[in-house]
Short mmCIF file of C-alpha atoms in Angstrom, two decimals:
data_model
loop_
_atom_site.label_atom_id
_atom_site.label_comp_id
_atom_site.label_asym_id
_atom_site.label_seq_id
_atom_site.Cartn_x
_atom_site.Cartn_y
_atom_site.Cartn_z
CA UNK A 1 -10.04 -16.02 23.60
CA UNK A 2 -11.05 -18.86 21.14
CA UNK A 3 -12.97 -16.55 19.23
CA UNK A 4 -9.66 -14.39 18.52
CA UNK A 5 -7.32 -17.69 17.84
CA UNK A 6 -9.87 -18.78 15.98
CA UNK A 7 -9.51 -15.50 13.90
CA UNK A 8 -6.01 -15.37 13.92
CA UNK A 9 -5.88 -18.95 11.96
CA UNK A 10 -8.74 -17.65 9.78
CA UNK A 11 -5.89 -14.59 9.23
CA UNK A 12 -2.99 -16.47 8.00
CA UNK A 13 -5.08 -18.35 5.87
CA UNK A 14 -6.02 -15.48 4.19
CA UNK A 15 -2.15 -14.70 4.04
CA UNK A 16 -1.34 -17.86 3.18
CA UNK A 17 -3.45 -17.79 0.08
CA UNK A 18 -2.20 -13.95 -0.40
CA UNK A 19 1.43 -15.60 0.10
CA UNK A 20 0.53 -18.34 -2.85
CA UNK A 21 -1.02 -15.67 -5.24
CA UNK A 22 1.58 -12.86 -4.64
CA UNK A 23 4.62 -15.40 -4.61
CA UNK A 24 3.78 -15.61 -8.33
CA UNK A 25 3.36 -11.68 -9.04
CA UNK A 26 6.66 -11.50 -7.33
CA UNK A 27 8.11 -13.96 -9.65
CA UNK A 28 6.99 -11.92 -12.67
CA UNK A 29 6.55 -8.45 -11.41
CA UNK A 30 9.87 -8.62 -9.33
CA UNK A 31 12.24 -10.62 -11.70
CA UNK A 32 10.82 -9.67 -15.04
CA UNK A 33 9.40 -5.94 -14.47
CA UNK A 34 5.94 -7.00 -15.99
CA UNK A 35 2.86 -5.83 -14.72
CA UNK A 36 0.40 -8.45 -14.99
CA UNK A 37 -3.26 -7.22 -14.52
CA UNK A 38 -4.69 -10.84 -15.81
CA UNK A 39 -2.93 -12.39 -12.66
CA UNK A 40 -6.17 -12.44 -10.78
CA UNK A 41 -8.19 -13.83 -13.28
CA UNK A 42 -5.57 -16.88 -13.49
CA UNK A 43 -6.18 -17.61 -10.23
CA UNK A 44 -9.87 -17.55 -11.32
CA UNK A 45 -9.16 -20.30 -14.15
CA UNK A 46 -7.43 -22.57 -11.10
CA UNK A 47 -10.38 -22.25 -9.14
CA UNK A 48 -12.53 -23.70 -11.95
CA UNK A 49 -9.93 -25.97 -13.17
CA UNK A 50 -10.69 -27.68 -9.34
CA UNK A 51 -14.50 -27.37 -10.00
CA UNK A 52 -13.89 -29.38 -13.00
CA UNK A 53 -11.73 -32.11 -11.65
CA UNK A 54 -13.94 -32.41 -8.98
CA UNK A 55 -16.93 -32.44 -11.63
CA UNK A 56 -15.10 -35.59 -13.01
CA UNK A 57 -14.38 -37.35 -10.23
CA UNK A 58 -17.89 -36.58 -7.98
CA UNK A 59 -19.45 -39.91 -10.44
CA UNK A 60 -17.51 -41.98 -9.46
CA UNK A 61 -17.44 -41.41 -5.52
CA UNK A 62 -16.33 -43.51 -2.63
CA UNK A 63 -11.99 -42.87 -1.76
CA UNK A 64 -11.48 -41.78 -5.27
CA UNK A 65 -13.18 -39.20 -4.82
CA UNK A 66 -11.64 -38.03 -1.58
CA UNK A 67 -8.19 -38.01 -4.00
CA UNK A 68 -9.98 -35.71 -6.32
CA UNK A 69 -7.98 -31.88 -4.27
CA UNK A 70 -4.43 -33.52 -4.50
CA UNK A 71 -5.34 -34.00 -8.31
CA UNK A 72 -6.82 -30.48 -9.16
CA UNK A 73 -3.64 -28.91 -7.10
CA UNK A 74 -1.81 -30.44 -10.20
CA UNK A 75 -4.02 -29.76 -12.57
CA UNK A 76 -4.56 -26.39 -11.88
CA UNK A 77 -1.26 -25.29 -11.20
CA UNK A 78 -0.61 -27.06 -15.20
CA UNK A 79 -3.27 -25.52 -17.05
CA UNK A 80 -2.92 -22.18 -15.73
CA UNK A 81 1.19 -22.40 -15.91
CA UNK A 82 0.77 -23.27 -20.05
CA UNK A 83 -2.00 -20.42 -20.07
CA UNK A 84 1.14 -18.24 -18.70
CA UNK A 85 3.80 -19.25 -21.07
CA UNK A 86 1.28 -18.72 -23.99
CA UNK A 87 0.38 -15.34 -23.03
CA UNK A 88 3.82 -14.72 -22.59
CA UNK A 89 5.21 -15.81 -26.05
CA UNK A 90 2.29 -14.36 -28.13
CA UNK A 91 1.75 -11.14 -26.19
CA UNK A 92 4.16 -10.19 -23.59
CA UNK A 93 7.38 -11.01 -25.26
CA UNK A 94 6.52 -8.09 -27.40
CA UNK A 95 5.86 -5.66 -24.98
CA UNK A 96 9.34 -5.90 -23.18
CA UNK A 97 10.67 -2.78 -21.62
CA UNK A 98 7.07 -1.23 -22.28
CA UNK A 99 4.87 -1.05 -19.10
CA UNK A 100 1.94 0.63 -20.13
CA UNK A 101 1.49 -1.04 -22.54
CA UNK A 102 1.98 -4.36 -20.95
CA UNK A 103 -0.56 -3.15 -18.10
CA UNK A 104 -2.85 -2.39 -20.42
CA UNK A 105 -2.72 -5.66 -22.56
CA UNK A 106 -3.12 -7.67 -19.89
CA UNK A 107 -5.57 -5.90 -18.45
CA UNK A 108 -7.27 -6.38 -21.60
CA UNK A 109 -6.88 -10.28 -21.45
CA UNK A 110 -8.15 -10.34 -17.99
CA UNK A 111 -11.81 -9.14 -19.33
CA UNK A 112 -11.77 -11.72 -22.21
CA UNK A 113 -11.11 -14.35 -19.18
CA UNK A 114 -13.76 -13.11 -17.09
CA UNK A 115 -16.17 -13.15 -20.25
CA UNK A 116 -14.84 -16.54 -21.70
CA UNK A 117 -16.01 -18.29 -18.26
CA UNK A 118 -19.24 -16.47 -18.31
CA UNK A 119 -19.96 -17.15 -21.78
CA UNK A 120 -18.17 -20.35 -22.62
CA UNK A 121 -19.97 -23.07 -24.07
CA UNK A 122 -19.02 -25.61 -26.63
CA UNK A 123 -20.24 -24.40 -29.85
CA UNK A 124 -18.13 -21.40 -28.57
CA UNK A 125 -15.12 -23.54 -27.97
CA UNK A 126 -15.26 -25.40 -31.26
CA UNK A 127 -15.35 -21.82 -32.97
CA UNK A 128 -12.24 -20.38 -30.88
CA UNK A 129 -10.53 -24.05 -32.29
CA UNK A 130 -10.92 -23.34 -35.86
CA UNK A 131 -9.91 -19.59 -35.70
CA UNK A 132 -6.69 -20.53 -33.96
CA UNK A 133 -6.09 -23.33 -36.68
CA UNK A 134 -6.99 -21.45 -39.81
CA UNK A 135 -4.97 -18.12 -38.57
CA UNK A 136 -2.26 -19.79 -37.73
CA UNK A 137 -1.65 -22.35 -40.59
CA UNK A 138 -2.55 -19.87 -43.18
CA UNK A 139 -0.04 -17.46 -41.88
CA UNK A 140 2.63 -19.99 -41.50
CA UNK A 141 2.01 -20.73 -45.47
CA UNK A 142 2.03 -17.64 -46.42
CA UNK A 143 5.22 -16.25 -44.05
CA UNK A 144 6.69 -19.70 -46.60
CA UNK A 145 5.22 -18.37 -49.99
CA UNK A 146 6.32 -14.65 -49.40
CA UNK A 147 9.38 -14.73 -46.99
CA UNK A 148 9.99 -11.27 -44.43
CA UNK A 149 8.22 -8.81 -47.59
CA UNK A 150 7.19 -5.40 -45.69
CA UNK A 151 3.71 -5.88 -46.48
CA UNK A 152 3.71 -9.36 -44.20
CA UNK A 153 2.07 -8.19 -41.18
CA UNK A 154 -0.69 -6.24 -42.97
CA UNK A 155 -1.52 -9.32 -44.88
CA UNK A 156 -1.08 -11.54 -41.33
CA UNK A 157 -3.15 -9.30 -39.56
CA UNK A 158 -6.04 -9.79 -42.69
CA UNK A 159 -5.72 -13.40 -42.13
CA UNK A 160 -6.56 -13.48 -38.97
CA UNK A 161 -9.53 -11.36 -39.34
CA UNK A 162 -10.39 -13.61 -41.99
CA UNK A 163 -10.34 -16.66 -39.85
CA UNK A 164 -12.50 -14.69 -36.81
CA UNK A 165 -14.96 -14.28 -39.09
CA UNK A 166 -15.17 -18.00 -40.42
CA UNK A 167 -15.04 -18.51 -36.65
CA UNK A 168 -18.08 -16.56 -36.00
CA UNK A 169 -19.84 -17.99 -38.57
CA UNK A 170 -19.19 -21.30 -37.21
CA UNK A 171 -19.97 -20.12 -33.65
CA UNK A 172 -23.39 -19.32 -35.29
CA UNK A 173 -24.01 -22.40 -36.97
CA UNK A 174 -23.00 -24.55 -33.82
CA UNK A 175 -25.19 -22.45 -31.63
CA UNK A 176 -28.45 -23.76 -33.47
CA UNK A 177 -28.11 -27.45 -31.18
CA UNK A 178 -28.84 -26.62 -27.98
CA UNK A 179 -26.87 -29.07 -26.22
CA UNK A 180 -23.52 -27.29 -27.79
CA UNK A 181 -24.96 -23.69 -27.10
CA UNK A 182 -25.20 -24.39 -23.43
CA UNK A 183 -22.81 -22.53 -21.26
CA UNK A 184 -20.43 -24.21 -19.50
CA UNK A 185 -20.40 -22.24 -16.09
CA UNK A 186 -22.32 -19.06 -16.54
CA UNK A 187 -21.74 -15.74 -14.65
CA UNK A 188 -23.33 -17.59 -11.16
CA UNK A 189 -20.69 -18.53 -8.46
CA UNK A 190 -19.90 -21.78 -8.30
CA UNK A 191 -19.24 -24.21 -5.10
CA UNK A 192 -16.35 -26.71 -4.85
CA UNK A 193 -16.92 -29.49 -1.61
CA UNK A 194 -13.71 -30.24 -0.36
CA UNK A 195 -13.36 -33.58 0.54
CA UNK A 196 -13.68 -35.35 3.98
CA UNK A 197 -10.12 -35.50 4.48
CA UNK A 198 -10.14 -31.96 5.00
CA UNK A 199 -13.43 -30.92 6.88
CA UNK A 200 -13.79 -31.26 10.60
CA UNK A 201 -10.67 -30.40 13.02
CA UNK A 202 -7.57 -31.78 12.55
CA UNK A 203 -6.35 -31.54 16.55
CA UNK A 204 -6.41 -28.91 19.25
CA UNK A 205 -4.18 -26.91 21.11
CA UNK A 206 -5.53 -25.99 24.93
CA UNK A 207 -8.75 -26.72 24.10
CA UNK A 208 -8.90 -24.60 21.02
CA UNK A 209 -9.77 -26.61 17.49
CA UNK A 210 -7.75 -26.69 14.72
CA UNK A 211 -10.36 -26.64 11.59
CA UNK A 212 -8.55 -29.12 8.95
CA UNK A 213 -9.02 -26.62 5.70
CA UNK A 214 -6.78 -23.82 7.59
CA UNK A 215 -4.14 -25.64 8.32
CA UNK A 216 -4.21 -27.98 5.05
CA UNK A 217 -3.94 -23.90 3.08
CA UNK A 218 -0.81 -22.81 5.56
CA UNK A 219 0.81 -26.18 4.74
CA UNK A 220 0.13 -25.96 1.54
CA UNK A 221 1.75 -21.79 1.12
CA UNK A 222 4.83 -23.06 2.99
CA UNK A 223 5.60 -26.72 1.07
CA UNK A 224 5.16 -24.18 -2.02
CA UNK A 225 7.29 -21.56 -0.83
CA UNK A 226 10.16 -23.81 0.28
CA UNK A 227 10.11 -25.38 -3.36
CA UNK A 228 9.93 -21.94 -4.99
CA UNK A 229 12.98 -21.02 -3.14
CA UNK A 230 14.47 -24.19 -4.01
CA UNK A 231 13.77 -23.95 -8.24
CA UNK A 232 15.35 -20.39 -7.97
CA UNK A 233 18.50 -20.59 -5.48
CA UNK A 234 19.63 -24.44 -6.50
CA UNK A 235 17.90 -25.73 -9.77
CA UNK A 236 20.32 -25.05 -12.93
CA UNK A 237 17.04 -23.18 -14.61
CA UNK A 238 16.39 -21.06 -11.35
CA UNK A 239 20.20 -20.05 -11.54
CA UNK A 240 19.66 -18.71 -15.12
CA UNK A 241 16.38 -16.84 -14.14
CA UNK A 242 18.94 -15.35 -11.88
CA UNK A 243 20.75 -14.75 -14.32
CA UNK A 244 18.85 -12.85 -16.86
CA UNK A 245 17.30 -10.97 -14.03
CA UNK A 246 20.49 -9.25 -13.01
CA UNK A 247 21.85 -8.62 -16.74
CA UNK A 248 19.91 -10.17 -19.76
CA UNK A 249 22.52 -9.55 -22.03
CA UNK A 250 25.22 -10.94 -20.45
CA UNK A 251 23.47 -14.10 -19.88
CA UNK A 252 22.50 -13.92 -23.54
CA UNK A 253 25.89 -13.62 -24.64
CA UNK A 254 26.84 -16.74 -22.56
CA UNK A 255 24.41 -19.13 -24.00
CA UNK A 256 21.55 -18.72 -21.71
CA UNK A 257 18.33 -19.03 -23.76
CA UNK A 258 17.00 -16.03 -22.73
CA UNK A 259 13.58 -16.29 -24.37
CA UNK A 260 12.70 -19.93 -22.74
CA UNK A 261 13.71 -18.26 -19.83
CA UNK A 262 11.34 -15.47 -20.03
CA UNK A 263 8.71 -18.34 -20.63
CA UNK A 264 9.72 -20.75 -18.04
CA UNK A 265 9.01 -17.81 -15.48
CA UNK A 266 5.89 -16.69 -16.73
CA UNK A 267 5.05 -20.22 -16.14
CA UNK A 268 5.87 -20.69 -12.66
CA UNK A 269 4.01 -17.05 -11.83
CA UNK A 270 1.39 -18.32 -13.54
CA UNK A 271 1.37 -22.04 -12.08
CA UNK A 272 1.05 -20.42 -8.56
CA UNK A 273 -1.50 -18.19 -9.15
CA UNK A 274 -3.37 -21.67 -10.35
CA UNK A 275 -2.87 -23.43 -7.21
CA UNK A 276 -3.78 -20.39 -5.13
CA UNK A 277 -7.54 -20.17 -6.96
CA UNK A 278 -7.54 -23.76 -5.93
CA UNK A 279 -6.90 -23.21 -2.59
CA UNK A 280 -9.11 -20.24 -2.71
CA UNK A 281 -12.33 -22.77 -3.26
CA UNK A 282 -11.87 -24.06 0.10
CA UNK A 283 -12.69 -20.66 1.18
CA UNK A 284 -16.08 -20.22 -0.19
CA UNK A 285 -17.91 -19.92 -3.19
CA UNK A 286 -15.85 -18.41 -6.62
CA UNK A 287 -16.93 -16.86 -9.93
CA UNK A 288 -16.00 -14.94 -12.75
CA UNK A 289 -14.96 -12.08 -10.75
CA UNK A 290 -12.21 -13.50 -8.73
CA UNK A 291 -9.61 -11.75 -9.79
CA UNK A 292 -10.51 -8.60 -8.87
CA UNK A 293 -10.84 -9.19 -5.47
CA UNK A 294 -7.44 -10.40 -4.75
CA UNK A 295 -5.26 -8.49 -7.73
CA UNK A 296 -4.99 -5.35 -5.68
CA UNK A 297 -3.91 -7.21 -2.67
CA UNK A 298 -1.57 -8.69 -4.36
CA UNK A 299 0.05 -5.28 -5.63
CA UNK A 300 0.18 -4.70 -1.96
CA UNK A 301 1.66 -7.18 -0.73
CA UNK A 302 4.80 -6.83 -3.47
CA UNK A 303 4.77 -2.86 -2.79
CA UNK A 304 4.78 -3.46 0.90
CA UNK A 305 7.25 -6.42 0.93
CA UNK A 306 10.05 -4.92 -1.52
CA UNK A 307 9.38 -5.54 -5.22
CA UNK A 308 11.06 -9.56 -5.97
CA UNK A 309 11.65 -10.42 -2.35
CA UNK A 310 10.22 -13.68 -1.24
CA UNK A 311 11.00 -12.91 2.34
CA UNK A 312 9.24 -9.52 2.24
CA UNK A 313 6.46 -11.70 0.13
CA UNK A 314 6.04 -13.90 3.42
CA UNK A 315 5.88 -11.41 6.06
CA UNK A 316 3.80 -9.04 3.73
CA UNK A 317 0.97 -11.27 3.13
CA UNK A 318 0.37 -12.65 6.43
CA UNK A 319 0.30 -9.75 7.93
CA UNK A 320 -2.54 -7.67 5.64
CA UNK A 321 -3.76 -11.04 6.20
CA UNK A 322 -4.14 -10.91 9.80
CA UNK A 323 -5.20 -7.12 9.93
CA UNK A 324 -8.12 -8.00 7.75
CA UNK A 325 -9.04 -11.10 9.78
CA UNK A 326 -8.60 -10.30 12.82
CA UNK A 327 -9.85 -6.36 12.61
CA UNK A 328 -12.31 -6.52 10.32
CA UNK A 329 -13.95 -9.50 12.20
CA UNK A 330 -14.38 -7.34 15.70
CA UNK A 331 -13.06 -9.93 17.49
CA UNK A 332 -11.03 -7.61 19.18
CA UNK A 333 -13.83 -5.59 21.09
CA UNK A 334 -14.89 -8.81 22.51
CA UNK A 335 -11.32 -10.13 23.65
CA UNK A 336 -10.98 -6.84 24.73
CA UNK A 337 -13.89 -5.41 25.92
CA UNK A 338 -12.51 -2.71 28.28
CA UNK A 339 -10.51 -1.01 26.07
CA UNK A 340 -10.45 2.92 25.65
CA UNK A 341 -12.98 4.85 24.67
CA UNK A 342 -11.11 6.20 22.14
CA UNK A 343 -9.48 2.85 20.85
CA UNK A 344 -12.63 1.58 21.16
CA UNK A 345 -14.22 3.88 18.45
CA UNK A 346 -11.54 3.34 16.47
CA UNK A 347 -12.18 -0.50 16.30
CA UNK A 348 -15.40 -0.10 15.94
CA UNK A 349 -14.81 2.07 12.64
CA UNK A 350 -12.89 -0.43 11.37
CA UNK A 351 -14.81 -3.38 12.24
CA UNK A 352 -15.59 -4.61 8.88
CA UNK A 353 -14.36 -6.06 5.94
CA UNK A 354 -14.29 -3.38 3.54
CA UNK A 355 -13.11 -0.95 5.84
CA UNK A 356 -10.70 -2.98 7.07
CA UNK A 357 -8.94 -2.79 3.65
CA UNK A 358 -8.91 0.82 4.03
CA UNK A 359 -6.86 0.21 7.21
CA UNK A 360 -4.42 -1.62 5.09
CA UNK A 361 -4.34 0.91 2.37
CA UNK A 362 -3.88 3.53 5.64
CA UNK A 363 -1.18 1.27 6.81
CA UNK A 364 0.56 0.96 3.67
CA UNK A 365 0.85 4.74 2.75
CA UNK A 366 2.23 5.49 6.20
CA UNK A 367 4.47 2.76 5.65
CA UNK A 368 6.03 3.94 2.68
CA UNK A 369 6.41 7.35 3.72
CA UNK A 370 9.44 5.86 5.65
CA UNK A 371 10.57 2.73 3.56
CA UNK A 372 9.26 3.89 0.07
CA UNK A 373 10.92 0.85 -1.54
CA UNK A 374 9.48 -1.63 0.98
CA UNK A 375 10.45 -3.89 4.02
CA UNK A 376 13.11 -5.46 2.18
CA UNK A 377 14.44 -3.24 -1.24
CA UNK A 378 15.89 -4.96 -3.90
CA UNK A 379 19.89 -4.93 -3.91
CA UNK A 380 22.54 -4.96 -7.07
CA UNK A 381 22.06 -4.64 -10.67
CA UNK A 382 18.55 -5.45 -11.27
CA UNK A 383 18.10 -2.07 -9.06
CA UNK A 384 20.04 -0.14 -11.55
CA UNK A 385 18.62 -1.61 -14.80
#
């Protein structure tokens, strides 16, 4: 029996960090229609954002570095929120009301993450720097000298290919000290110690331990969830998110700034999907592939919830959460073990990790045979849009 209890926590962790990741997918797949592929690999750059501030903070040891977690929640959940609202106003924003194209854009800037933390390295980082500056001053001067002529973008678009180049070239002269051609993180997993604050058991109940980096990731999913619900049902900017969601131009004609909208909210998505790659590092080890193995879980937990519900987003997660824990463990042959013959072989079947998933994806399609628009469809005029 402690064997399955012990499972079952191990199971809404797993949801709980599904709950943090998809909570954000929600946010911009439910309330702004955009299908964000790179969502995984944000929760990829939280994760390292934590092995960084931990990185920082592992000289100087003794209690600070016990503060280092609360820290790299904040940090991550920053960096990868601004990530967010830049990939939002330079490449989404332009892609409204366009889905495959949106899916595959982002899906394109998910393999340029994955790459960028495999191959990052200074002299790479310096080069990136000065494309970004010499692009983007040189078009601003010329957009000045020339005004909105046809031939603008053309020239833009030269411009910037002008500046990769000098980039390049830079890249390549950079490279030649070693200490700047060094990669950052490489394509090896990486391992984040979470501090002693966290390790060990945190109680019992009836004899059964409570392991302190379980319940520290539920705590964490439902503080985050209640203030999610909070920004978006009583903050005067979750009101307009609102807003826009059920009629854009409406709010648009009654002052709501529409565009810093869209931004704020790719933000938040974004900020959460930070925080759950940090949580996600108290898990186990993390690389440059990430992403992948929680983006399709997310998608399931939105499609199986009702696309933009929180509440569906909840009950979703935790429970693919506990079907993967607590199935594809076996526990359940050994709690118990005079089951069926028939049951029994079924378990069995099941009894692992990746073919647990398939049970999900098994459960799922059933599922939606009967409530194709999930536990808890979305209601009013965001439905008919």
């Amino acid at each position: 029996m402690e064997l399955f209890f012990s499972q079952i926590l191990d199971g809404l962790s797993i949801g709980s960090v599904l709950l943090l990741a998809a909570t954000g997918l929600a946010i911009v797949f439910g309330l702004m229609g955009v299908i964000n592929l790179a969502h995984g690999e944000l929760m990829m750059l939280g994760a390292y954002v934590t092995f960084v501030v931990q990185s920082v903070f592992r000289p100087i040891g003794g209690i600070v570095f016990e503060l280092y977690y609360p820290v790299a929640l904040v940090c991550a959940f920053i960096v990868t929120a601004l990530v967010g609202v830049l990939l939002e106003r330079t490449l989404i924003r332009k892609l409204y009301g366009r889905p495959l194209e949106t899916l595959l854009a982002t899906w394109g800037v998910s393999l340029i993450l994955i790459q960028l933390i495999r191959s990052i390295s200074t002299a790479m980082l310096l080069g990136i720097l000065l494309t970004v500056v010499l692009g983007y001053f040189s078009s601003r001067l010329l957009k000045a000298k020339v005004g909105d002529r046809p031939f603008l973008p053309y020239v833009t678009g030269l411009l910037w290919a002008a500046s990769l180049g000098i980039g390049l070239v830079a890249v390549n002269a950079f490279s030649v000290v070693r200490p700047l051609a060094s990669p950052w993180f490489g394509p090896r997993n990486i391992d984040v110690t979470a501090p002693k604050w966290l390790q060990g058991s945190w109680g019992e109940i009836g004899g059964i331990e409570l392991p302190g980096l379980r319940i520290f990731i539920i705590l964490l999913s439902v503080v985050l969830l209640l203030a999610t619900v909070w920004f978006l049902t009583k903050s005067a900017w979750g009101l307009r998110i609102r807003a826009v969601t059920q009629n854009r131009q409406m709010s648009n004609c009654l002052g709501i700034p529409t565009d810093r909208v869209d931004s704020i909210t790719f933000g938040l998505g974004s900020g959460l999907a930070g925080v759950a790659g940090c949580a996600i590092t108290l898990l186990g080890s993390v690389g440059p592939n990430l992403g992948a193995a929680y983006i399709v879980s997310c998608f399931m937990v939105i499609v199986l919830g009702g696309v933009g519900n929180l509440l569906g987003t909840v009950l979703a997660s935790l429970m693919l959460g506990l079907i993967q824990s607590v199935v594809g463990s076996g526990s359940l042959l050994i709690v118990f073990p005079d089951m069926p013959a028939a049951a029994k072989g079924v378990v069995e079947f099941f009894a692992t990790t990746s073919m647990s998933l398939v049970l999900v994806f098994i459960f799922i399609i059933v599922f939606l045979q009967f409530r194709p628009n999930g536990m808890f469809p979305q209601k009013g005029r965001s439905v008919d849009a």
